[in-house]
Coordinates of C-alpha atoms in Angstrom, one line a residue:
X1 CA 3.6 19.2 56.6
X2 CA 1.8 18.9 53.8
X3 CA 3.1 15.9 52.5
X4 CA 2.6 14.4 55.7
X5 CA -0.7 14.5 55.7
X6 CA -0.9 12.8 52.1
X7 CA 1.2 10.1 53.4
X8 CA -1.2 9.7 56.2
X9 CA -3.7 9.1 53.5
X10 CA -1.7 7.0 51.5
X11 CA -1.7 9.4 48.6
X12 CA 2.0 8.8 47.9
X13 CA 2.1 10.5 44.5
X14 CA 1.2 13.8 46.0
X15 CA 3.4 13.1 49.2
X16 CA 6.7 12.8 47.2
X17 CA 5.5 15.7 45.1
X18 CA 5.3 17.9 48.0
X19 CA 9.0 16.9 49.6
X20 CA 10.4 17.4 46.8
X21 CA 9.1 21.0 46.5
X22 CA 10.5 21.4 50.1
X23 CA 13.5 20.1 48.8
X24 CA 13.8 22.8 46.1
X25 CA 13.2 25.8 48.5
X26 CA 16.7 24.8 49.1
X27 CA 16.5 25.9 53.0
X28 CA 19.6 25.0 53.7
X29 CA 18.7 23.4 56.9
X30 CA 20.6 20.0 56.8
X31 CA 18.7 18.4 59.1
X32 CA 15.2 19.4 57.7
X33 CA 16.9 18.5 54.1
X34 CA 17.3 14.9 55.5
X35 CA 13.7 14.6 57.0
X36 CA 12.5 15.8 53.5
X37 CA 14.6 12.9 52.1
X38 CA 13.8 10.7 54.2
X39 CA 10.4 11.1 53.8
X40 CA 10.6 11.3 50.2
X41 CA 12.4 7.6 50.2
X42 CA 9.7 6.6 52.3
X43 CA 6.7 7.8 49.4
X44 CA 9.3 6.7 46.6
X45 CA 9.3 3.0 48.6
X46 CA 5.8 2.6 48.7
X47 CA 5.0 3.6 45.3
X48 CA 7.9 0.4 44.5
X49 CA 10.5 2.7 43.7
X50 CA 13.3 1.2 45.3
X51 CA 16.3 2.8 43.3
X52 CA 15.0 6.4 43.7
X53 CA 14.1 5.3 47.3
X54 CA 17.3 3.9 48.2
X55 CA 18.8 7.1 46.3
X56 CA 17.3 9.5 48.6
X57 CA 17.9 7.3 51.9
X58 CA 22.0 7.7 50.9
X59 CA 21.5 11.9 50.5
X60 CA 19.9 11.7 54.0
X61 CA 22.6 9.9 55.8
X62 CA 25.4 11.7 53.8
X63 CA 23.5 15.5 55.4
X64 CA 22.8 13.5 58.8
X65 CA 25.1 10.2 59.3
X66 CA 22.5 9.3 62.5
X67 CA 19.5 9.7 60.6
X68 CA 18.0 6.5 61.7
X69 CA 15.1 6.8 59.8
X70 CA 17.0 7.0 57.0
X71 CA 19.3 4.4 57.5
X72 CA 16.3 2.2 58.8
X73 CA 15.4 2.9 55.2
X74 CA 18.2 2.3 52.9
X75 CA 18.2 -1.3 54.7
X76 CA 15.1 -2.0 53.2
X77 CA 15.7 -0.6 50.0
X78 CA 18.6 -3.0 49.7
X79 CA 15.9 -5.9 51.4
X80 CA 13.7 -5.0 48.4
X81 CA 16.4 -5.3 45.7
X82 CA 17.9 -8.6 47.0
X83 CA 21.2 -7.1 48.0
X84 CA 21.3 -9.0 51.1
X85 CA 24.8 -7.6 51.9
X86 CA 24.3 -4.3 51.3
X87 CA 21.4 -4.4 53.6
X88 CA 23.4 -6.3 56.5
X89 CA 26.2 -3.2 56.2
X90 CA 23.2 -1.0 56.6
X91 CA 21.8 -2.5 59.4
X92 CA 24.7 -3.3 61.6
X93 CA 25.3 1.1 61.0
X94 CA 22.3 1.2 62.5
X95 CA 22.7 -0.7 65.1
X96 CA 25.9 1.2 66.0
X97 CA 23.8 4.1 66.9
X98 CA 21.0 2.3 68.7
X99 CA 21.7 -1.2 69.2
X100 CA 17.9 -2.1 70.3
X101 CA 16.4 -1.3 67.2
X102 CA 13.7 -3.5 66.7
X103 CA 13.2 -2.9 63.2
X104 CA 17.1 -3.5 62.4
X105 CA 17.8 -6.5 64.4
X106 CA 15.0 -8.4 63.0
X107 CA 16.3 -7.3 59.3
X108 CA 19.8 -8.0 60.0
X109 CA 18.7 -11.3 60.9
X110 CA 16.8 -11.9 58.4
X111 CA 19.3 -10.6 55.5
X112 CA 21.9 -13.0 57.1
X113 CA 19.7 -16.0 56.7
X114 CA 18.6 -14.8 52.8
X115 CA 22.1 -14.1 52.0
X116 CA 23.7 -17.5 53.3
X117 CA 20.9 -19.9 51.9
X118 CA 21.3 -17.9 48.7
X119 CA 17.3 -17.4 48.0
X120 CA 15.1 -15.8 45.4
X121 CA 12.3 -15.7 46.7
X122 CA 9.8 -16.4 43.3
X123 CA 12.6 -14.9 41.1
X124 CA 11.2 -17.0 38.5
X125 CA 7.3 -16.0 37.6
X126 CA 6.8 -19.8 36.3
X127 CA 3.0 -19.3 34.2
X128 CA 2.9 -22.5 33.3
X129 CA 2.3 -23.7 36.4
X130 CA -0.6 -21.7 37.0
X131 CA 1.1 -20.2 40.6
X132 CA -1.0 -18.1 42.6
X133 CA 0.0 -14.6 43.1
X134 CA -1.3 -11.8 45.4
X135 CA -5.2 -12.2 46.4
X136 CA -5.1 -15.8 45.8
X137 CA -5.9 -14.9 42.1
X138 CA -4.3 -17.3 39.5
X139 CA -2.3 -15.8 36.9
X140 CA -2.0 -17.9 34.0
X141 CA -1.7 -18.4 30.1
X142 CA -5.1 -18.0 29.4
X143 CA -5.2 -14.6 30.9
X144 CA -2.2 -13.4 28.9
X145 CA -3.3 -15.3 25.3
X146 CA -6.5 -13.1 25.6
X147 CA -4.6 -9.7 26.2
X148 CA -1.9 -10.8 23.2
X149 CA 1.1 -11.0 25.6
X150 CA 4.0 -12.6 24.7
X151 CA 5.8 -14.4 27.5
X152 CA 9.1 -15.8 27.1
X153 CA 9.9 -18.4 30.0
X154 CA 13.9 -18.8 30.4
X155 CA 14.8 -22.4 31.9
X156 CA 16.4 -22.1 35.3
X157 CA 19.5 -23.8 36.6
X158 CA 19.0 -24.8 40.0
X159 CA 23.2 -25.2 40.6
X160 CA 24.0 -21.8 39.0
X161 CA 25.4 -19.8 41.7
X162 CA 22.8 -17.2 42.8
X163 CA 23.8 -13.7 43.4
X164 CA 24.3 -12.2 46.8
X165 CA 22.9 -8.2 44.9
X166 CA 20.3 -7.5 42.6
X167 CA 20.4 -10.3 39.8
X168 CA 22.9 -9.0 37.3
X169 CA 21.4 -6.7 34.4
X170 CA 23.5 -6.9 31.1
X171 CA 23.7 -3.4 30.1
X172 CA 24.8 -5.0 26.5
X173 CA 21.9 -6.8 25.8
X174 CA 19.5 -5.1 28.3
X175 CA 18.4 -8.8 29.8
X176 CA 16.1 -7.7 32.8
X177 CA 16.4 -11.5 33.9
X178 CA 14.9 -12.1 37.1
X179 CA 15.9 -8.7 38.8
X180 CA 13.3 -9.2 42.0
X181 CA 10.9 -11.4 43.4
X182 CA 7.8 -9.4 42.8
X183 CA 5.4 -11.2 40.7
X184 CA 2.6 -10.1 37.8
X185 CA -0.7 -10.2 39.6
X186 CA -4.6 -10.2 39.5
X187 CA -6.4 -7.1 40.2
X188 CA -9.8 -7.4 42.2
X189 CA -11.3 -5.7 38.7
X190 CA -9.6 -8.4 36.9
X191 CA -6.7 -6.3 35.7
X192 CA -3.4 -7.1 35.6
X193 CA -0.4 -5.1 37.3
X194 CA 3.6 -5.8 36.8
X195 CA 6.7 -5.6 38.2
X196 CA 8.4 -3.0 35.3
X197 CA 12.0 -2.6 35.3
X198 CA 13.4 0.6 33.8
X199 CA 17.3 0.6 32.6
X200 CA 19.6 3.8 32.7
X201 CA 22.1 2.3 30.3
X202 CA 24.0 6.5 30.5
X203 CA 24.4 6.1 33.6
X204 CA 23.9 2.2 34.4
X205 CA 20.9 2.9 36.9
X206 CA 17.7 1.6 37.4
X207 CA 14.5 2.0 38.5
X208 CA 12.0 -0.7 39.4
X209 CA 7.8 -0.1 40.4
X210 CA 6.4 -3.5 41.7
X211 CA 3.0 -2.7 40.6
X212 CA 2.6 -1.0 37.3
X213 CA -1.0 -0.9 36.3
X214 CA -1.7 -2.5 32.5
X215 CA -3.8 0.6 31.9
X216 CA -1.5 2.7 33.3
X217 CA 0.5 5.1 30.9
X218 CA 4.5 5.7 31.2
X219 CA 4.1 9.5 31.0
X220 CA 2.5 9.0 34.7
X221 CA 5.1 7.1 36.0
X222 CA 7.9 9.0 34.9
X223 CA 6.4 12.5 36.3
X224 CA 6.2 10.6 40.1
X225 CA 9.8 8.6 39.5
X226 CA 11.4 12.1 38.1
X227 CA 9.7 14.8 40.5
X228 CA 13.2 15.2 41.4
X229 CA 16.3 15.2 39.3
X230 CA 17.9 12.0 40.5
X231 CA 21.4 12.1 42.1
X232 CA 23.1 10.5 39.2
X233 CA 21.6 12.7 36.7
X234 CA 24.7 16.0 37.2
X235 CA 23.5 18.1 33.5
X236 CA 19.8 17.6 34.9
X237 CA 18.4 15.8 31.9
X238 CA 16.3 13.5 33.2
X239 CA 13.3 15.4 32.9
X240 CA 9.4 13.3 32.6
X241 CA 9.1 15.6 29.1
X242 CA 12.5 15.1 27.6
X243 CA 13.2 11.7 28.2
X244 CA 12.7 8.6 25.1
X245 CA 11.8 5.0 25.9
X246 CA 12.7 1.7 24.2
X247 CA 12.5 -1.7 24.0
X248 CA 14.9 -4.2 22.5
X249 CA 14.0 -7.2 19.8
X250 CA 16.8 -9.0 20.7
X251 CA 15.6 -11.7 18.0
X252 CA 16.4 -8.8 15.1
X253 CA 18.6 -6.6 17.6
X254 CA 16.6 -4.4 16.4
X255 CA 15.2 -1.2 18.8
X256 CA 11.2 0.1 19.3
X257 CA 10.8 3.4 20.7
X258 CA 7.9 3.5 23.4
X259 CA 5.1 6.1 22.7
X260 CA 5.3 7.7 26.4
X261 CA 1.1 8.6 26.3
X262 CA 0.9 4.7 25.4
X263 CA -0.2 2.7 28.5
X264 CA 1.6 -0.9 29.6
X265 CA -0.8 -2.7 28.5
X266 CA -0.5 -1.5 24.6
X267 CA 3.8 -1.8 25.2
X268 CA 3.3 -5.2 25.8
X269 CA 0.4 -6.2 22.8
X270 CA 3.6 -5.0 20.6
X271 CA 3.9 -7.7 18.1
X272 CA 7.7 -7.4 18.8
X273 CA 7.4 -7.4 22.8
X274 CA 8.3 -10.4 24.5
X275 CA 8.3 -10.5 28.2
X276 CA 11.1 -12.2 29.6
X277 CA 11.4 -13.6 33.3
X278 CA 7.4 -12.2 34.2
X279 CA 9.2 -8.5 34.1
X280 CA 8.5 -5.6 31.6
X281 CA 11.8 -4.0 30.6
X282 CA 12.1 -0.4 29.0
X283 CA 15.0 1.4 28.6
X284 CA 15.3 5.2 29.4
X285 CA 17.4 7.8 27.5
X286 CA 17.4 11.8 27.5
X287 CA 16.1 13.5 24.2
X288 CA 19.2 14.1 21.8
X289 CA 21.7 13.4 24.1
X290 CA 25.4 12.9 22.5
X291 CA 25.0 8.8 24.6
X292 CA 21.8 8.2 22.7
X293 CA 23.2 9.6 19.5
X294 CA 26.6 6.9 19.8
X295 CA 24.2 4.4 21.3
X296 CA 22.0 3.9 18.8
X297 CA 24.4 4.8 15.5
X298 CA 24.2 1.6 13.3
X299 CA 21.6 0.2 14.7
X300 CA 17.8 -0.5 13.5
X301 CA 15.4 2.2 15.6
X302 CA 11.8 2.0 15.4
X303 CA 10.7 5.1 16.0
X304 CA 7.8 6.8 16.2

């Protein structure tokens, strides 16, 4: 109940932090377990979450396969994330249980068309063009020359067969490329917020937040994405204080560990950052783990 009434206000943060202390009460109420997930996706999905949202949405409808909610859900997770057939196999279960469902026929539809024209959407956040993102406010070199940001703009290849999933992330060489269509925007107070993709390599998850405030600091994101231990996460590891960030100078192959207190904006002024494809990429490892430890032997580590 309580957080209902902070999704009613739009105070998502709170929200999921309140289902997922329902969750840990551990009632063992199936149904009520799958609400609480379901609800949970739903704050995790508006915060731009879509991995842990989609997560949750696949807990619920293993406790309670008719979960429409749930399932109504997971389709848009899989909208979100450009995994157009995913989302069809979603919505067609959906539509197996109630096969009037506004929400899913109109998304089933509308997968089917994305997946067979084979569209990104704005995949590629083209600055030199000056494009207009969300507001009508014009995002363009100037704007990143005065904040130091390094952009780097890969050329596009308009017959390269596009991806029916999310666009394929190189675990080797950590290349976010153009993993959604969500685009760096203006702020009414003339700040900038990003699409930020966070990499898993352990596990070979991601997370994604559409809108991550420049003056935001990671700390604050990972205590919302990690309220509760992910599915994927078994020895329960992945906790906001015991978890290291990086970033990779592909240039030197060289790694930079990320100060966690340290806000986007101050990641990104890095003299060694470079922003490929208009998306902030960090990779995510738990503290001292035996994966870190083989992952980074013989390799250059910036730490701090």
């Amino acid at each position: 109940n309580e957080g209902n009434e902070y999704f009613k206000e739009k105070d998502y943060g709170r929200a999921l932090a309140a289902y997922s202390e329902g969750l840990r009460r551990r009632c063992g109420d199936a149904e009520l377990d799958a609400v609480l997930l379901t609800n949970r996706a739903a704050a995790h999905f508006h915060l731009g979450n879509y991995r842990s949202a989609l997560n949750d949405a696949i807990q619920a409808k293993k406790l309670k396969p008719t979960h429409l909610k749930a399932i109504i859900r997971g389709a848009l997770c899989h909208m979100e994330l450009k995994n157009f057939v995913e989302a069809i196999a979603w919505c067609e279960e959906g539509l197996q249980i109630d096969s009037k469902e506004k929400k899913l026929v109109e998304m089933r539809a509308k997968a089917d068309k994305l997946k067979l024209e084979g569209t990104f959407l704005g995949t590629q956040t083209d600055f030199s063009s000056r494009r207009k993102c969300q507001g009508g406010a014009v995002v363009g070199p100037d704007l990143l020359c005065e904040r130091n940001i390094k952009l780097v703009l890969e050329p596009s290849d308009e017959e390269e067969e596009v991806s029916d999933g999310l666009a394929e992330i190189s675990l080797d060489g950590f290349h976010s490329g153009s993993a959604t269509g969500a685009k760096v925007h203006l702020d009414a107070d003339g700040s900038l917020s990003w699409p930020v993709l966070f990499l898993y390599p352990e596990h070979e998850q991601t997370d994604f937040t559409v809108a991550f405030h420049e003056s935001s600091r990671f700390i604050d994101h990972l205590m919302v994405m990690f309220a509760e231990l992910p599915p994927w996460d078994l020895e329960k590891k992945y906790l906001p204080h015991n978890l290291e960030l990086y970033f990779e100078d592909e240039e030197r192959e060289e790694m930079y560990e990320v100060n966690p207190e340290h806000t986007l904006l101050q990641v990104l002024q890095h003299e060694r950052y470079f922003v490929k494809a208009g998306t902030p990429t960090v990779l995510v490892f738990a503290k001292c783990s035996p994966f870190s430890k083989k992952y980074f032997s013989g390799k250059k580590v910036h730490r701090l």
